[in-house]
Amino acid sequence: MPTRTAAAEREASKEAYNAYLATCPSRQVLATLADKWVVLVMHALEDEPQRYSQLSRHIAGVSQKMLTQTLRGLERDGLVVRTVEPTVPVTVTYELTGLGRSLVQVVSPLKRWAETHIEVIRHSQAEYDLRA
């Protein structure tokens, strides 16, 4: 079997992780990031670790099921760490990992962009709906 050069390895790696390809595993990451609860949970954890109840109060409208699923998914992906403290009752906190901190730098501006441009978007939607 011929040996590849370092440049050929890098090129093969780029091709292997091309999100435009249906088989690319990075599509799952993009699907995760497109979830509104992921964006909101990540942003809520940006400044400090929080308990489940704090997150639940902070993120209006999230169901217990969705918050639990979102936190488990983020933990599985290595973006959030769950710490259980042996108190009575047990205290569980959630905190961003280093990888999560690097991602929050991307998702926090997305949240702010949505808040900043919502009126323009709503206006465009209303105009579109009138034409449809």
PDB file of C-alpha atoms in Angstrom:
ATOM      1  CA  MET A   1       0.000   0.000   0.000  1.00  0.00           C
ATOM      2  CA  PRO A   2       1.531   3.368  -0.977  1.00  0.00           C
ATOM      3  CA  THR A   3       2.280   5.858   1.763  1.00  0.00           C
ATOM      4  CA  ARG A   4       0.582   9.267   1.556  1.00  0.00           C
ATOM      5  CA  THR A   5       2.351  12.541   2.121  1.00  0.00           C
ATOM      6  CA  ALA A   6       1.250  14.843   4.931  1.00  0.00           C
ATOM      7  CA  ALA A   7      -0.362  17.139   2.356  1.00  0.00           C
ATOM      8  CA  ALA A   8      -2.292  14.217   0.876  1.00  0.00           C
ATOM      9  CA  GLU A   9      -3.458  13.204   4.381  1.00  0.00           C
ATOM     10  CA  ARG A  10      -4.713  16.732   5.056  1.00  0.00           C
ATOM     11  CA  GLU A  11      -6.552  16.782   1.726  1.00  0.00           C
ATOM     12  CA  ALA A  12      -8.131  13.391   2.418  1.00  0.00           C
ATOM     13  CA  SER A  13      -9.196  14.607   5.859  1.00  0.00           C
ATOM     14  CA  LYS A  14     -10.859  17.674   4.328  1.00  0.00           C
ATOM     15  CA  GLU A  15     -12.790  15.468   1.919  1.00  0.00           C
ATOM     16  CA  ALA A  16     -13.833  13.059   4.678  1.00  0.00           C
ATOM     17  CA  TYR A  17     -15.467  15.851   6.664  1.00  0.00           C
ATOM     18  CA  ASN A  18     -17.351  17.789   4.041  1.00  0.00           C
ATOM     19  CA  ALA A  19     -20.776  18.750   5.402  1.00  0.00           C
ATOM     20  CA  TYR A  20     -22.158  18.926   1.863  1.00  0.00           C
ATOM     21  CA  LEU A  21     -21.756  15.150   1.612  1.00  0.00           C
ATOM     22  CA  ALA A  22     -24.740  13.165   2.899  1.00  0.00           C
ATOM     23  CA  THR A  23     -22.502  10.764   4.821  1.00  0.00           C
ATOM     24  CA  CYS A  24     -20.483  13.431   6.633  1.00  0.00           C
ATOM     25  CA  PRO A  25     -20.732  13.068  10.427  1.00  0.00           C
ATOM     26  CA  SER A  26     -20.391  16.836  10.842  1.00  0.00           C
ATOM     27  CA  ARG A  27     -24.003  17.118   9.684  1.00  0.00           C
ATOM     28  CA  GLN A  28     -25.085  15.808  13.087  1.00  0.00           C
ATOM     29  CA  VAL A  29     -23.137  18.634  14.724  1.00  0.00           C
ATOM     30  CA  LEU A  30     -24.865  21.157  12.459  1.00  0.00           C
ATOM     31  CA  ALA A  31     -28.249  19.635  13.291  1.00  0.00           C
ATOM     32  CA  THR A  32     -27.473  19.985  16.989  1.00  0.00           C
ATOM     33  CA  LEU A  33     -26.449  23.619  16.590  1.00  0.00           C
ATOM     34  CA  ALA A  34     -29.609  24.440  14.668  1.00  0.00           C
ATOM     35  CA  ASP A  35     -31.736  23.556  17.703  1.00  0.00           C
ATOM     36  CA  LYS A  36     -33.061  26.638  19.503  1.00  0.00           C
ATOM     37  CA  TRP A  37     -32.799  24.985  22.925  1.00  0.00           C
ATOM     38  CA  VAL A  38     -29.115  24.228  22.357  1.00  0.00           C
ATOM     39  CA  VAL A  39     -28.428  27.872  21.537  1.00  0.00           C
ATOM     40  CA  LEU A  40     -30.336  29.083  24.585  1.00  0.00           C
ATOM     41  CA  VAL A  41     -28.807  26.556  27.004  1.00  0.00           C
ATOM     42  CA  MET A  42     -25.297  27.274  25.755  1.00  0.00           C
ATOM     43  CA  HIS A  43     -25.839  31.006  26.117  1.00  0.00           C
ATOM     44  CA  ALA A  44     -27.365  30.584  29.588  1.00  0.00           C
ATOM     45  CA  LEU A  45     -24.265  28.679  30.719  1.00  0.00           C
ATOM     46  CA  GLU A  46     -21.861  31.213  29.227  1.00  0.00           C
ATOM     47  CA  ASP A  47     -21.176  33.163  32.416  1.00  0.00           C
ATOM     48  CA  GLU A  48     -21.354  30.518  35.133  1.00  0.00           C
ATOM     49  CA  PRO A  49     -22.351  26.952  35.958  1.00  0.00           C
ATOM     50  CA  GLN A  50     -26.031  26.547  36.739  1.00  0.00           C
ATOM     51  CA  ARG A  51     -28.321  24.046  38.364  1.00  0.00           C
ATOM     52  CA  TYR A  52     -31.124  22.443  36.385  1.00  0.00           C
ATOM     53  CA  SER A  53     -33.762  24.529  38.166  1.00  0.00           C
ATOM     54  CA  GLN A  54     -31.882  27.743  37.365  1.00  0.00           C
ATOM     55  CA  LEU A  55     -31.744  26.822  33.689  1.00  0.00           C
ATOM     56  CA  SER A  56     -35.412  25.892  33.705  1.00  0.00           C
ATOM     57  CA  ARG A  57     -36.390  29.277  35.158  1.00  0.00           C
ATOM     58  CA  HIS A  58     -33.979  31.193  32.911  1.00  0.00           C
ATOM     59  CA  ILE A  59     -35.209  29.638  29.640  1.00  0.00           C
ATOM     60  CA  ALA A  60     -38.924  30.385  29.475  1.00  0.00           C
ATOM     61  CA  GLY A  61     -41.027  27.848  27.619  1.00  0.00           C
ATOM     62  CA  VAL A  62     -38.630  24.910  27.691  1.00  0.00           C
ATOM     63  CA  SER A  63     -40.282  21.729  28.901  1.00  0.00           C
ATOM     64  CA  GLN A  64     -38.611  19.461  31.424  1.00  0.00           C
ATOM     65  CA  LYS A  65     -38.282  16.801  28.726  1.00  0.00           C
ATOM     66  CA  MET A  66     -36.627  19.144  26.207  1.00  0.00           C
ATOM     67  CA  LEU A  67     -34.250  20.649  28.759  1.00  0.00           C
ATOM     68  CA  THR A  68     -33.204  17.187  29.930  1.00  0.00           C
ATOM     69  CA  GLN A  69     -32.716  15.939  26.347  1.00  0.00           C
ATOM     70  CA  THR A  70     -30.757  19.051  25.409  1.00  0.00           C
ATOM     71  CA  LEU A  71     -28.453  18.812  28.427  1.00  0.00           C
ATOM     72  CA  ARG A  72     -27.849  15.099  27.837  1.00  0.00           C
ATOM     73  CA  GLY A  73     -27.024  15.730  24.190  1.00  0.00           C
ATOM     74  CA  LEU A  74     -24.635  18.551  25.051  1.00  0.00           C
ATOM     75  CA  GLU A  75     -22.984  16.361  27.673  1.00  0.00           C
ATOM     76  CA  ARG A  76     -22.664  13.480  25.201  1.00  0.00           C
ATOM     77  CA  ASP A  77     -21.047  15.802  22.639  1.00  0.00           C
ATOM     78  CA  GLY A  78     -18.527  16.997  25.221  1.00  0.00           C
ATOM     79  CA  LEU A  79     -19.882  20.557  25.314  1.00  0.00           C
ATOM     80  CA  VAL A  80     -21.288  20.483  28.855  1.00  0.00           C
ATOM     81  CA  VAL A  81     -20.129  18.715  31.985  1.00  0.00           C
ATOM     82  CA  ARG A  82     -22.611  17.543  34.609  1.00  0.00           C
ATOM     83  CA  THR A  83     -21.360  17.576  38.203  1.00  0.00           C
ATOM     84  CA  VAL A  84     -23.213  15.771  40.972  1.00  0.00           C
ATOM     85  CA  GLU A  85     -22.485  16.969  44.504  1.00  0.00           C
ATOM     86  CA  PRO A  86     -23.365  14.537  47.308  1.00  0.00           C
ATOM     87  CA  THR A  87     -25.572  16.854  49.337  1.00  0.00           C
ATOM     88  CA  VAL A  88     -29.065  16.294  50.697  1.00  0.00           C
ATOM     89  CA  PRO A  89     -30.822  16.660  48.364  1.00  0.00           C
ATOM     90  CA  VAL A  90     -28.256  15.932  45.644  1.00  0.00           C
ATOM     91  CA  THR A  91     -27.034  19.063  43.839  1.00  0.00           C
ATOM     92  CA  VAL A  92     -26.413  18.817  40.098  1.00  0.00           C
ATOM     93  CA  THR A  93     -24.723  21.610  38.170  1.00  0.00           C
ATOM     94  CA  TYR A  94     -24.056  22.042  34.472  1.00  0.00           C
ATOM     95  CA  GLU A  95     -21.047  23.869  33.100  1.00  0.00           C
ATOM     96  CA  LEU A  96     -19.526  24.466  29.680  1.00  0.00           C
ATOM     97  CA  THR A  97     -16.391  22.498  28.843  1.00  0.00           C
ATOM     98  CA  GLY A  98     -13.481  24.050  26.956  1.00  0.00           C
ATOM     99  CA  LEU A  99     -15.053  22.829  23.729  1.00  0.00           C
ATOM    100  CA  GLY A 100     -18.390  24.281  24.836  1.00  0.00           C
ATOM    101  CA  ARG A 101     -16.735  27.631  25.587  1.00  0.00           C
ATOM    102  CA  SER A 102     -15.315  27.721  22.070  1.00  0.00           C
ATOM    103  CA  LEU A 103     -18.778  27.004  20.655  1.00  0.00           C
ATOM    104  CA  VAL A 104     -20.585  29.564  22.809  1.00  0.00           C
ATOM    105  CA  GLN A 105     -18.499  32.221  21.042  1.00  0.00           C
ATOM    106  CA  VAL A 106     -20.394  31.204  17.888  1.00  0.00           C
ATOM    107  CA  VAL A 107     -23.916  30.643  19.244  1.00  0.00           C
ATOM    108  CA  SER A 108     -24.131  33.712  21.488  1.00  0.00           C
ATOM    109  CA  PRO A 109     -23.792  36.114  18.545  1.00  0.00           C
ATOM    110  CA  LEU A 110     -26.478  34.081  16.758  1.00  0.00           C
ATOM    111  CA  LYS A 111     -28.870  34.667  19.672  1.00  0.00           C
ATOM    112  CA  ARG A 112     -28.044  38.381  19.733  1.00  0.00           C
ATOM    113  CA  TRP A 113     -28.472  38.624  15.944  1.00  0.00           C
ATOM    114  CA  ALA A 114     -31.944  37.063  16.209  1.00  0.00           C
ATOM    115  CA  GLU A 115     -32.940  39.516  18.958  1.00  0.00           C
ATOM    116  CA  THR A 116     -31.584  42.475  17.003  1.00  0.00           C
ATOM    117  CA  HIS A 117     -33.214  41.622  13.671  1.00  0.00           C
ATOM    118  CA  ILE A 118     -36.548  40.131  14.733  1.00  0.00           C
ATOM    119  CA  GLU A 119     -38.558  43.218  13.793  1.00  0.00           C
ATOM    120  CA  VAL A 120     -37.146  43.274  10.260  1.00  0.00           C
ATOM    121  CA  ILE A 121     -37.835  39.564   9.901  1.00  0.00           C
ATOM    122  CA  ARG A 122     -41.394  39.882  11.227  1.00  0.00           C
ATOM    123  CA  HIS A 123     -42.017  42.742   8.778  1.00  0.00           C
ATOM    124  CA  SER A 124     -40.707  40.617   5.891  1.00  0.00           C
ATOM    125  CA  GLN A 125     -42.885  37.702   6.983  1.00  0.00           C
ATOM    126  CA  ALA A 126     -45.982  39.907   7.100  1.00  0.00           C
ATOM    127  CA  GLU A 127     -45.276  41.270   3.615  1.00  0.00           C
ATOM    128  CA  TYR A 128     -44.718  37.783   2.263  1.00  0.00           C
ATOM    129  CA  ASP A 129     -47.918  36.504   3.854  1.00  0.00           C
ATOM    130  CA  LEU A 130     -49.907  39.334   2.237  1.00  0.00           C
ATOM    131  CA  ARG A 131     -48.588  38.335  -1.196  1.00  0.00           C
ATOM    132  CA  ALA A 132     -49.184  34.604  -0.697  1.00  0.00           C
TER     133      ALA A 132
END
